[in-house]
Coordinates of C-alpha atoms and ligand atoms in Angstrom, one line a residue:
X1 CA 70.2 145.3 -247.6
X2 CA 67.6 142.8 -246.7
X3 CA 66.2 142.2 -243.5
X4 CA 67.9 139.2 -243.2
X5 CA 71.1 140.6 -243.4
X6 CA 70.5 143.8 -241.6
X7 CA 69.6 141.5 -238.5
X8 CA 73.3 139.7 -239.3
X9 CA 74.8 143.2 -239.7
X10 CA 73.2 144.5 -236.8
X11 CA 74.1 141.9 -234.5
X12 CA 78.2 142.3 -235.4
X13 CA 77.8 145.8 -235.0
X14 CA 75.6 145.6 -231.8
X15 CA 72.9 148.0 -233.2
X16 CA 70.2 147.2 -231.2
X17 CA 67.5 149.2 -232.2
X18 CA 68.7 148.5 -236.6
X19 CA 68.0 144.6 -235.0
X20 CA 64.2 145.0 -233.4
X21 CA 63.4 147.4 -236.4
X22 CA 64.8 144.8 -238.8
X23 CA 63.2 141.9 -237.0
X24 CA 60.1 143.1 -236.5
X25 CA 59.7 144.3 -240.4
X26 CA 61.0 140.5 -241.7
X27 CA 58.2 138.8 -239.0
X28 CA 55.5 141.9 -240.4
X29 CA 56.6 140.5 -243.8
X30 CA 55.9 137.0 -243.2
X31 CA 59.2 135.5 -242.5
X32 CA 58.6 132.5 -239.6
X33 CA 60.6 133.4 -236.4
X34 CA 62.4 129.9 -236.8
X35 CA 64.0 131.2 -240.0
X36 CA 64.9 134.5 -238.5
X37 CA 66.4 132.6 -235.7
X38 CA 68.0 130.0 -237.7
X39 CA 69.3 132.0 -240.7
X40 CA 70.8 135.4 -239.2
X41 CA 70.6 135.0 -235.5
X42 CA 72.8 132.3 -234.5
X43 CA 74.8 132.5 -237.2
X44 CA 75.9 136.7 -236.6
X45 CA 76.6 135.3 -233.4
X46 CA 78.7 132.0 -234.3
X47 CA 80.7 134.9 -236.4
X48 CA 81.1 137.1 -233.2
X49 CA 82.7 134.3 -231.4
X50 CA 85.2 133.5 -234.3
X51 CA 86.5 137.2 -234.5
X52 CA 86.7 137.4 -230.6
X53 CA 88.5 133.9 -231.4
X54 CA 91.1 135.9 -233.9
X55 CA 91.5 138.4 -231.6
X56 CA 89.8 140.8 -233.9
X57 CA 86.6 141.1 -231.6
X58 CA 87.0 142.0 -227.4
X59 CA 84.8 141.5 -224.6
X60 CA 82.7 144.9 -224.9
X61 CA 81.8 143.9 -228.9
X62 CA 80.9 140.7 -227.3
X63 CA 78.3 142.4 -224.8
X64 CA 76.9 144.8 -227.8
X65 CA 76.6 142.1 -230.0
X66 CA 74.9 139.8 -226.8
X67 CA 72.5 142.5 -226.4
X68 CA 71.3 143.1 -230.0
X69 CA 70.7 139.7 -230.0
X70 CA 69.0 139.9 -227.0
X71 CA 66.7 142.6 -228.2
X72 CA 65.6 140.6 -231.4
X73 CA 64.6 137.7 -229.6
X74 CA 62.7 139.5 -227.3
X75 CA 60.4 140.1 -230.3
X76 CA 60.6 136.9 -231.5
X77 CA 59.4 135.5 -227.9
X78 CA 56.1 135.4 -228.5
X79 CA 56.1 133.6 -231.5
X80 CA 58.4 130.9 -230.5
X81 CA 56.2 130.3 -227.9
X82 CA 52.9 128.2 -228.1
X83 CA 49.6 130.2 -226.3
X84 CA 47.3 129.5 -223.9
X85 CA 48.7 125.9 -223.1
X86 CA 48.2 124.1 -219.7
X87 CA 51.8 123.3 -218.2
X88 CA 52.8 119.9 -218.7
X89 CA 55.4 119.4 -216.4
X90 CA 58.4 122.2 -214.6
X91 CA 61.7 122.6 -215.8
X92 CA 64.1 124.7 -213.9
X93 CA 66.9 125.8 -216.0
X94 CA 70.0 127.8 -215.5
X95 CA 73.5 128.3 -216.7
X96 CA 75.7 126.3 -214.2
X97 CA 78.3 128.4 -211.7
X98 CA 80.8 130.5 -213.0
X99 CA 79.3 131.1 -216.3
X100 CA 77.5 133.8 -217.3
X101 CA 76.3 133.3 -220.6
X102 CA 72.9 133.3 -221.0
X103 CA 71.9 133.2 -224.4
X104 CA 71.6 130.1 -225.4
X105 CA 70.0 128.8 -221.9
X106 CA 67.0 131.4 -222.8
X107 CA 66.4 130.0 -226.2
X108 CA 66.1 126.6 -224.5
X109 CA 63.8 128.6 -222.1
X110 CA 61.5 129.9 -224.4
X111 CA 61.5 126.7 -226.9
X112 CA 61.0 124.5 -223.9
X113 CA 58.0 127.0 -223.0
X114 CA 56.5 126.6 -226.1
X115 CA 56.1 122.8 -225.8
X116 CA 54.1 123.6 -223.0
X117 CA 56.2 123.4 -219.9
X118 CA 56.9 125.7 -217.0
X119 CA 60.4 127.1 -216.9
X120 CA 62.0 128.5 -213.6
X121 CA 64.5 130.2 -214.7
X122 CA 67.5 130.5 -211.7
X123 CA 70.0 132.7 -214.3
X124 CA 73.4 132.1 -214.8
X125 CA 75.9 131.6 -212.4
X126 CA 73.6 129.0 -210.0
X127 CA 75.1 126.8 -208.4
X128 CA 74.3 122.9 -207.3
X129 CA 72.5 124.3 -204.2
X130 CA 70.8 126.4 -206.5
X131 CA 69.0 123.6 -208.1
X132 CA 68.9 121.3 -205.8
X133 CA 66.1 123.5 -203.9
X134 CA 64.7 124.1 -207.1
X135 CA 63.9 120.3 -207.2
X136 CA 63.0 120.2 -203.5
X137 CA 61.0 123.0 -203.1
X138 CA 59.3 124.4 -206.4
X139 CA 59.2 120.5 -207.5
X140 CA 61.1 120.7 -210.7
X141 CA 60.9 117.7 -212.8
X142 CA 63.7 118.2 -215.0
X143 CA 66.3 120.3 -214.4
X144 CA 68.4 121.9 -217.2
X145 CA 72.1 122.9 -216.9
X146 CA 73.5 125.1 -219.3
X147 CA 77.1 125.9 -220.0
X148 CA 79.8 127.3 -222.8
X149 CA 82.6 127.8 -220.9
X150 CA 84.7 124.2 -220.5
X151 CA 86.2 125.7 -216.9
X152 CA 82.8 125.4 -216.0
X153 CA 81.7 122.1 -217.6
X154 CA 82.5 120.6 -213.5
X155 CA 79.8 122.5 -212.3
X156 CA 77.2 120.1 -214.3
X157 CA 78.8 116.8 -212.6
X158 CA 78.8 118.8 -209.0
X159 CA 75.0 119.5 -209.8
X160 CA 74.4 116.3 -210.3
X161 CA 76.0 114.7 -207.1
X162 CA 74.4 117.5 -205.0
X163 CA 70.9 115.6 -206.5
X164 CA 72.1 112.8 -205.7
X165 CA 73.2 113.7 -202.2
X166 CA 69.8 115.2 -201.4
X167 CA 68.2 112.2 -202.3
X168 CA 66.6 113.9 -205.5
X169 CA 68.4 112.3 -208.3
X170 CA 66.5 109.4 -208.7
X171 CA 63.0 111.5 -209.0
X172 CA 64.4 114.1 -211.4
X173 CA 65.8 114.1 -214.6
X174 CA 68.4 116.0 -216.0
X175 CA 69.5 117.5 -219.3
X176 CA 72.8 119.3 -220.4
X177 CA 73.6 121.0 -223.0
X178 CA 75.8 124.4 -224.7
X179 CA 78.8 125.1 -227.4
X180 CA 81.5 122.6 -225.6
X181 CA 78.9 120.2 -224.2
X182 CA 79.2 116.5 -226.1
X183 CA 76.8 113.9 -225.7
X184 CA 79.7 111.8 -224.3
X185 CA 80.3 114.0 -221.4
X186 CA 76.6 114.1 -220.8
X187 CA 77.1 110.4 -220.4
X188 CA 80.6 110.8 -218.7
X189 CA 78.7 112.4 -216.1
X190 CA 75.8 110.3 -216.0
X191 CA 73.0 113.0 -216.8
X192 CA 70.0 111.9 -218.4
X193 CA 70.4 113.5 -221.9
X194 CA 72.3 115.9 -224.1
X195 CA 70.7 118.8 -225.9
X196 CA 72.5 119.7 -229.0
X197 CA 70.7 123.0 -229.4
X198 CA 66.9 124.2 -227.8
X199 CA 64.7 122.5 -230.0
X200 CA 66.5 119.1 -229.2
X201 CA 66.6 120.1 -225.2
X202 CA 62.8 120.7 -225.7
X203 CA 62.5 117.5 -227.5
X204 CA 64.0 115.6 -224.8
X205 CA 62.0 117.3 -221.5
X206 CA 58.6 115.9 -223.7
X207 CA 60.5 112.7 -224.0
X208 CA 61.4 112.4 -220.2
X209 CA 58.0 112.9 -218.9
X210 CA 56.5 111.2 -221.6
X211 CA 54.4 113.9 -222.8
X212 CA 54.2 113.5 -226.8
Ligands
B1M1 CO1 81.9 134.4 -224.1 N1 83.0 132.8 -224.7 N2 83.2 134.7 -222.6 N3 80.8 135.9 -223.7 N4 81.0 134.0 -225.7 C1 82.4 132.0 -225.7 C2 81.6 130.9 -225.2 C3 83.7 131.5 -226.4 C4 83.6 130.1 -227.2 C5 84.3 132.6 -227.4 C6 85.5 132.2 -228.2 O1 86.6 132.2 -227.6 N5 85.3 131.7 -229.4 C7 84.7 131.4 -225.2 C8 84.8 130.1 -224.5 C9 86.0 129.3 -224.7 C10 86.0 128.0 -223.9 O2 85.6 127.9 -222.8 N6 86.6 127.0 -224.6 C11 84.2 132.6 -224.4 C12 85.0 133.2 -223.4 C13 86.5 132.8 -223.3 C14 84.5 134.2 -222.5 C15 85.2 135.0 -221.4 C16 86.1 134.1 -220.5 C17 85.9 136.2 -222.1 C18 86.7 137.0 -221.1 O3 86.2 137.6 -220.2 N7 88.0 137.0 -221.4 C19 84.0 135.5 -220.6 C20 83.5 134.6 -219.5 C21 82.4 135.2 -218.6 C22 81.8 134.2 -217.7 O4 80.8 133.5 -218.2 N8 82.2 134.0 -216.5 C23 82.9 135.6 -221.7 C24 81.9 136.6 -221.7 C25 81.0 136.7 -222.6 C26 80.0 137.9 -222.6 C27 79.4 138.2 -221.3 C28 80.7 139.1 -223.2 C29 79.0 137.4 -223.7 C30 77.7 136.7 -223.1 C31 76.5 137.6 -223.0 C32 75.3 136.8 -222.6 O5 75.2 135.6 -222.8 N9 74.4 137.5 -221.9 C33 79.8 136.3 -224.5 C34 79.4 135.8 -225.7 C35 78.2 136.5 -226.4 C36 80.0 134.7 -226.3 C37 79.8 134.0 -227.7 C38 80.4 135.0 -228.8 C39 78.4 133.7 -228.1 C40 77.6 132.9 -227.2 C41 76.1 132.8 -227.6 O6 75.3 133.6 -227.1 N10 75.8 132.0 -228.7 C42 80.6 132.7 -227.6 C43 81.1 132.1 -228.9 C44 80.2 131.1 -229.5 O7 79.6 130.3 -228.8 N11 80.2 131.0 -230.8 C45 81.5 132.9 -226.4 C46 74.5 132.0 -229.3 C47 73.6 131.0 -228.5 C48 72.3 130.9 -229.2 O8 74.3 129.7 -228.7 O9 74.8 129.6 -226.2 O10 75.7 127.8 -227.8 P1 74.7 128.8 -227.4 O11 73.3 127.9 -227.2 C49 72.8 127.0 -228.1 C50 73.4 125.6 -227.8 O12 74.6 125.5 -227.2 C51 72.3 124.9 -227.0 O13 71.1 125.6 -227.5 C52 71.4 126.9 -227.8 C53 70.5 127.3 -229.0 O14 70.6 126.5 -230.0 N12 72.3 125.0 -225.6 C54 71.6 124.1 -224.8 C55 72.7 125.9 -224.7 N13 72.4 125.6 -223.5 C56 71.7 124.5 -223.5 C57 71.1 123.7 -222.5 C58 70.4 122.6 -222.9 C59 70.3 122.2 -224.2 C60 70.9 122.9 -225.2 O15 69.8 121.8 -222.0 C61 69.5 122.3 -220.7

């Protein structure tokens, strides 16, 4: 097998350590941390979520497979992320209440650190309050709202009335993004931008405070 495809393999079988071996080996080798991302990464894990789909996959393969994953990134980390660069600007980013997934909002995390910014990571399960002080007291400039659950989709549109509420909303922009999120209900909602996946969410924070 490749490395390529023992990261892939790994990741449905929720070997952790056949993933940071594998990983590390195909970065050793010369393979950019992009591709490794891009190629075997997501994909094992779009393929987790269609055989928990077809009922062929249950909640504990799920948290296997989440933490292989979780292990490989880890390595890729520092690579994704750009070195010794002054912080542009703060983000404060988290996966909106009642949803725990945190995958995707850390890939956001670290891409959106390696364009230069500060991330203050809240977690998962944070709620409108949650942010709101984030913007109030840490001074967050952008705050990003991650979700993949559409039970929990509400939570962005209660985040962003709990800005406005607090008097913040016109002084901080906000960006939305994970698997059910649409750029209509980013507009539904009336949040500043949509995300389609973490290069575009960083894409959009340099955007929004004009720091291309
Ligand atoms: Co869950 N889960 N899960 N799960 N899980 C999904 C999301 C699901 C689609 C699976 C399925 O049925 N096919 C389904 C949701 C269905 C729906 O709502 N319509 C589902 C379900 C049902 C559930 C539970 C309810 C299962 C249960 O208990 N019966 C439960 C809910 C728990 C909760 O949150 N309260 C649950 C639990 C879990 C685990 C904890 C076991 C685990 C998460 C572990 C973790 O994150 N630490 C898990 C996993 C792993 C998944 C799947 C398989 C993979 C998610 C993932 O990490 N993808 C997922 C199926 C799938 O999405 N294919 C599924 C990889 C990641 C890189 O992609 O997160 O989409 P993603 O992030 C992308 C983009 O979306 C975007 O950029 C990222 C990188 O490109 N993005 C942003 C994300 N956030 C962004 C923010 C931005 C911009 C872009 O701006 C701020």
């Amino acid at each position: 097998m490749t490395e390529k495809e023992t990261i892939y393999q790994g990741i449905l079988e929720g070997n952790m350590p056949a993933v940071q071996e594998a990983t590390q080996t195909a970065l050793d080798g010369g393979m950019s941390a992009e591709e490794i991302l891009n190629e075997t990464m997501i994909p094992a894990m779009d393929e987790v979520g269609r055989l928990f789909e077809e009922n062929e996959y249950y909640v504990p393969e799920l948290l296997i497979a989440a933490r292989a994953m979780k292990a490989g990134l880890t390595i890729l980390r520092p690579e994704l992320v750009a070195t010794g660069v002054e912080a542009k600007g703060k983000v404060a980013l988290g996966t909106v209440k009642g949803d725990l997934h945190d995958i995707g909002k850390n890939l956001v995390g670290i891409m959106v650190e390696g364009a230069g910014f500060e991330i203050i990571d809240l977690g998962v399960d944070v709620g409108p309050e949650q942010f709101v002080q984030a913007v109030s007291d840490q001074g967050a400039q952008v705050v990003g709202l991650s979700a993949l659950l559409t039970t929990t989709m509400p939570s962005m549109q209660r985040t962003i009335d709990a800005l406005r509420e607090a008097g913040l909303r016109e002084q901080v922009k906000v960006i939305i993004g994970g698997a059910p999120v649409t750029q209509r209900y980013a507009d539904e909602i009336g949040a500043d931008g949509y995300g389609r996946d973490a290069a575009s969410a960083a894409r959009l924070v340099k955007q929004m405070l004009n720091a291309e």
